[in-house]
CSV table of C-alpha atoms in Angstrom, one decimal:
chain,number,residue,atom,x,y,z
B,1,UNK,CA,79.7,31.4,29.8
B,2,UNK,CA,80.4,32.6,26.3
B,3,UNK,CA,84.1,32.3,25.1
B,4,UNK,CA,84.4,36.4,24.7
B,5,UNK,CA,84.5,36.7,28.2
B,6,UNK,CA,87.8,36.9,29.5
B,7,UNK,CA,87.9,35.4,32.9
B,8,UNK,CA,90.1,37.4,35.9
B,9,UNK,CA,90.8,35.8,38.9
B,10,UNK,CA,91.2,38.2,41.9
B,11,UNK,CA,93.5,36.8,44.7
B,12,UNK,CA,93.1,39.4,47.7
B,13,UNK,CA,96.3,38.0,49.9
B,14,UNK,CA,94.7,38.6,54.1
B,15,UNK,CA,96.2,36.5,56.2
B,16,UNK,CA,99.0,38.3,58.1
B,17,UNK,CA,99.0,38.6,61.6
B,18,UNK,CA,99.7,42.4,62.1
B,19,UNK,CA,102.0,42.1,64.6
B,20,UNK,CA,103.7,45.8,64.4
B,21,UNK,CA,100.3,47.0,64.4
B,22,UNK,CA,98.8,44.9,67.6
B,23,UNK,CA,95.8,44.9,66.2
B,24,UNK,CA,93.7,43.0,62.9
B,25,UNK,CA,94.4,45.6,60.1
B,26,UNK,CA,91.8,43.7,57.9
B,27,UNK,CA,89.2,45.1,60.0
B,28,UNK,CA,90.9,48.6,60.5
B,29,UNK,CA,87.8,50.4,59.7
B,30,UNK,CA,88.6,53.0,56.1
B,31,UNK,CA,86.1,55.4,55.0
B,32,UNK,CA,83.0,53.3,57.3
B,33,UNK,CA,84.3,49.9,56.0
B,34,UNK,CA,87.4,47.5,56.7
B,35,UNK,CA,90.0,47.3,54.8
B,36,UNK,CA,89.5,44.2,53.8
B,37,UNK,CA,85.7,45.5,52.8
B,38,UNK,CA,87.2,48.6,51.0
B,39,UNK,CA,89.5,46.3,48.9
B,40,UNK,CA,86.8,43.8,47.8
B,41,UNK,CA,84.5,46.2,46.6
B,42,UNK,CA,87.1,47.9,44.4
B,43,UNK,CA,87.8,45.3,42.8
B,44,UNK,CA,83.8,44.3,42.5
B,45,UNK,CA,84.1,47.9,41.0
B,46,UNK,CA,86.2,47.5,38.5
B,47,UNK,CA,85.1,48.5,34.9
B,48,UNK,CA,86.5,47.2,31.4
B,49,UNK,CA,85.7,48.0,28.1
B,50,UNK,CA,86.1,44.2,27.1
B,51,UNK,CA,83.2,41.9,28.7
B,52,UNK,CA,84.6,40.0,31.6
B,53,UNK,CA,84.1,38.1,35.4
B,54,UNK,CA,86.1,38.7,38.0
B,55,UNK,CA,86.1,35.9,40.2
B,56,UNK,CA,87.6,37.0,43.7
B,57,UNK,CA,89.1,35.2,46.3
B,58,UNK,CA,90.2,36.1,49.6
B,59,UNK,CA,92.6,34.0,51.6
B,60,UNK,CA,92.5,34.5,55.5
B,61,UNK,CA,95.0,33.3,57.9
B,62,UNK,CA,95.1,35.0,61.6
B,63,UNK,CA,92.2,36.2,63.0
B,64,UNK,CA,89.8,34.1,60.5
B,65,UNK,CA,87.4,33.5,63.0
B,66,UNK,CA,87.0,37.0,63.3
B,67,UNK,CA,87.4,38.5,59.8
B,68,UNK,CA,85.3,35.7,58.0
B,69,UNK,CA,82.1,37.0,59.4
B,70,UNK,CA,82.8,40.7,57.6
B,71,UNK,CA,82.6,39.0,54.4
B,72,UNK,CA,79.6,36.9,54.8
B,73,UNK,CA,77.4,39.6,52.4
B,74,UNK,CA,79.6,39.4,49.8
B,75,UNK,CA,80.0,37.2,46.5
B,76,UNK,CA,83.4,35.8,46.9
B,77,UNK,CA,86.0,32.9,47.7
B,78,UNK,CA,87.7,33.1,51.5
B,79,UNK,CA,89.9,30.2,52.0
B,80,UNK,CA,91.5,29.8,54.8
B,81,UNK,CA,95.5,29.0,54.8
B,82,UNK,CA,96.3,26.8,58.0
B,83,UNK,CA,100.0,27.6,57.2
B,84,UNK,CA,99.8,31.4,56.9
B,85,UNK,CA,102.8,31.8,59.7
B,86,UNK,CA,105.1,30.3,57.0
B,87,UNK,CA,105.0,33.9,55.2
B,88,UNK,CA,103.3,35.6,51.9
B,89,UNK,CA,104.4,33.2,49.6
B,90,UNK,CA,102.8,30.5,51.2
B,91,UNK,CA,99.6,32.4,51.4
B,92,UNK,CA,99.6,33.1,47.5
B,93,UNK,CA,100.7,29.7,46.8
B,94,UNK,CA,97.8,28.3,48.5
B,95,UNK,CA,95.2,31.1,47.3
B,96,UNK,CA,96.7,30.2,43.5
B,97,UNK,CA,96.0,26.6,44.2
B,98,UNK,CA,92.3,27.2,45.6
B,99,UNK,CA,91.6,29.6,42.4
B,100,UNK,CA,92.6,26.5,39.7
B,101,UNK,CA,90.8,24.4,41.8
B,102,UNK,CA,87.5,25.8,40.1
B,103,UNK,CA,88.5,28.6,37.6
B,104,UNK,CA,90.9,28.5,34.9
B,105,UNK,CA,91.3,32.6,34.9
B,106,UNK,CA,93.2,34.0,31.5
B,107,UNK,CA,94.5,36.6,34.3
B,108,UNK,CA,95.4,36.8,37.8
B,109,UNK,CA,95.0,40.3,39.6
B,110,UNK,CA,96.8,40.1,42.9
B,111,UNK,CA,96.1,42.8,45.5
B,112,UNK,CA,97.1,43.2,48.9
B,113,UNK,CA,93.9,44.3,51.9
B,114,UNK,CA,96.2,47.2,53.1
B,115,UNK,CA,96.6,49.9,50.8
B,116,UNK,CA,93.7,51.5,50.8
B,117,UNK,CA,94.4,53.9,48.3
B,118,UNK,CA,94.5,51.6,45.7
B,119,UNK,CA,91.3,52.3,43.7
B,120,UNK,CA,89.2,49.9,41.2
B,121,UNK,CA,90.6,52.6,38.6
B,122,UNK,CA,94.5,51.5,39.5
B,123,UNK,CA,93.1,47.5,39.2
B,124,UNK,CA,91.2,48.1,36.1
B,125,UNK,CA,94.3,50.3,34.5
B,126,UNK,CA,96.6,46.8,35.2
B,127,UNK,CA,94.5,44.8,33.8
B,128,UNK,CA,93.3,46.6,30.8
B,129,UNK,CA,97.1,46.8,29.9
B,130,UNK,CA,97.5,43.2,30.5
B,131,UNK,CA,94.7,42.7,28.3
B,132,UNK,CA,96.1,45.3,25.2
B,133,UNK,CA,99.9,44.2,25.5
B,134,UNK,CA,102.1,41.2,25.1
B,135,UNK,CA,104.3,41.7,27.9
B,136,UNK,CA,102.6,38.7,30.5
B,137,UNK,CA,102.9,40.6,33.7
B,138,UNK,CA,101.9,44.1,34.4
B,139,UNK,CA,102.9,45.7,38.1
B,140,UNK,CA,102.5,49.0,40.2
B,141,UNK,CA,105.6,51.1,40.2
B,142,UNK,CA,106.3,52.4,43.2
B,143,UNK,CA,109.1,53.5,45.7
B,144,UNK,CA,111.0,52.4,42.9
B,145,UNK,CA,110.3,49.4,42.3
B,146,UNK,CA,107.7,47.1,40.3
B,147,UNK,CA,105.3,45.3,43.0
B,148,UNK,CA,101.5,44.3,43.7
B,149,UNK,CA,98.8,44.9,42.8
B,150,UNK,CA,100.2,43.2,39.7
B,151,UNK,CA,98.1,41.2,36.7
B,152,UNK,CA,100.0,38.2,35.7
B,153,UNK,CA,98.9,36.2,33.0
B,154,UNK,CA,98.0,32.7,33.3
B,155,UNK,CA,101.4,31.3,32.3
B,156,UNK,CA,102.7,32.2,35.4
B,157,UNK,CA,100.4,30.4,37.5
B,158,UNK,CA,102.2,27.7,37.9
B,159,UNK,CA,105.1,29.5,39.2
B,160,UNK,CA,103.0,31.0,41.5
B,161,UNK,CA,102.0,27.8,42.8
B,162,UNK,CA,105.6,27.0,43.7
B,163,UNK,CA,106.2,29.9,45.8
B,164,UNK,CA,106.6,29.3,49.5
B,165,UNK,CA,108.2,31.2,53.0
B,166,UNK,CA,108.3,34.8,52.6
B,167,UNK,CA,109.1,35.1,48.8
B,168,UNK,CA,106.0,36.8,47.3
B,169,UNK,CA,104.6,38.0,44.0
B,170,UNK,CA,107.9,40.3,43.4
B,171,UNK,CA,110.3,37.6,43.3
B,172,UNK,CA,108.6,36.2,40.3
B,173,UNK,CA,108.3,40.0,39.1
B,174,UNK,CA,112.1,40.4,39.4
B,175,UNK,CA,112.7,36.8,37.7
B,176,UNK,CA,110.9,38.2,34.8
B,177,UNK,CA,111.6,41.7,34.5
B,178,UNK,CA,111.8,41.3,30.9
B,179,UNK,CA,108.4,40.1,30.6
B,180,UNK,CA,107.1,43.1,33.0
B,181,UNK,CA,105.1,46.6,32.2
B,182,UNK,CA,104.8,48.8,34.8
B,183,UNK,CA,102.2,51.5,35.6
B,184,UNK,CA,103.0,54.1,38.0
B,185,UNK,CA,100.6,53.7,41.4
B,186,UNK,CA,102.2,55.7,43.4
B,187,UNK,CA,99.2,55.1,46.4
B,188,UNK,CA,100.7,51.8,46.5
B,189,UNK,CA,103.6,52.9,48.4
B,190,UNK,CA,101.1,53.8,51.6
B,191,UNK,CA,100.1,50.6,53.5
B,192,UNK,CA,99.3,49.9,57.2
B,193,UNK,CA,101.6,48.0,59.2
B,194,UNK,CA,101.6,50.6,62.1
B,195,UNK,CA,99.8,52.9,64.1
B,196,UNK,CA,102.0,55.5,62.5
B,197,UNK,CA,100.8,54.7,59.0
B,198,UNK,CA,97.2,54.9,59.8
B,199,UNK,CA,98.1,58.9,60.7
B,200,UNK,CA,100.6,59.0,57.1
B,201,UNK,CA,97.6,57.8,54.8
B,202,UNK,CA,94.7,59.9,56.4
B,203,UNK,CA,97.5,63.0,56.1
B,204,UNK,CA,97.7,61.8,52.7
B,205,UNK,CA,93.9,62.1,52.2
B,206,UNK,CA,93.2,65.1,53.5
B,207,UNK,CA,95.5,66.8,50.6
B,208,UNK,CA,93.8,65.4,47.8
């Protein structure tokens, strides 16, 4: 791989159980895909004016033995996080750790398998800004506040690593909201946790 290619690590977090929305949301199906399926090849879609590989891994938790066999056509990393009941953080920590364990990425896109409105122009806009600027994380603002998708350059990584329960990618955010762009994604603010939110983002669709 030639030096000028700058190497981003995508870290799709999966592994939640659902449980407000009794059913797998990675495999809600979105537009004749799951979720899941729709955020993967967003992010296989992203385009950048610098040359670069995205290197993407998934990390599964509940349901694995179901999900796993959606993603067996595509080109990726799923891991799966025996500890995923311990919360977010632990899933990241542990999808981090499997990332270093074969790529040293100059960037870290992290992305979340249930906001489907997040496009691979929202991911690229992150990390093209991540890539122009000097602040060493760049975040989605919305419902006022900075959160994933977020880029975070590879000097966070470890702190990323040390993560664990239920604090995610925005505590490190809010630790180092000096060190923080955001970009205003307001689709980020529609996710799936309940039956209810399915009807919200298709409502939210159908006006655009």
């Amino acid at each position: 791989m030639s030096a000028e290619y700058i190497r981003i690590a995508a870290l799709v977090l999966a592994a939640g159980e659902s449980a407000r929305l009794g059913t797998p949301k990675q495999l809600l199906q979105w537009q004749g895909v799951t979720l899941l399926q729709k955020t993967i090849h967003e992010i296989q879609n992203i385009y950048l004016t610098v040359p670069h590989i995205v290197d993407i891994t998934v990390v599964l938790g509940a349901f694995h033995e179901q999900i796993l066999p959606t993603l067996s056509t595509y080109t990726i990393h799923s891991v799966y996080n025996t500890q995923w009941q311990k919360g977010m953080g632990e899933s990241l920590r542990f999808g981090v750790e499997s990332i270093l364990q074969h790529s040293q990425p100059d960037y870290l896109l992290i992305a979340l398998c249930d906001q489907p409105l997040v496009t691979d122009k929202h991911y690229a806009l992150l990390l093209e800004q991540s890539i122009k600027n000097s602040k060493g994380i760049v975040a989605s603002y919305y419902n006022n506040k900075a959160g994933v998708p977020a880029v975070f350059s590879k000097q966070y990584l470890h702190q990323l690593q040390t993560l664990h329960g239920a604090k995610g990618a925005q505590s490190v955010i809010k630790q180092h909201i000096h060190d923080v762009q955001t970009i205003d994604v307001p689709e980020a603010a529609f996710d799936i946790d309940t039956i209810q939110d399915i009807e919200v983002v298709k409502q939210q669709v159908s006006r655009e």
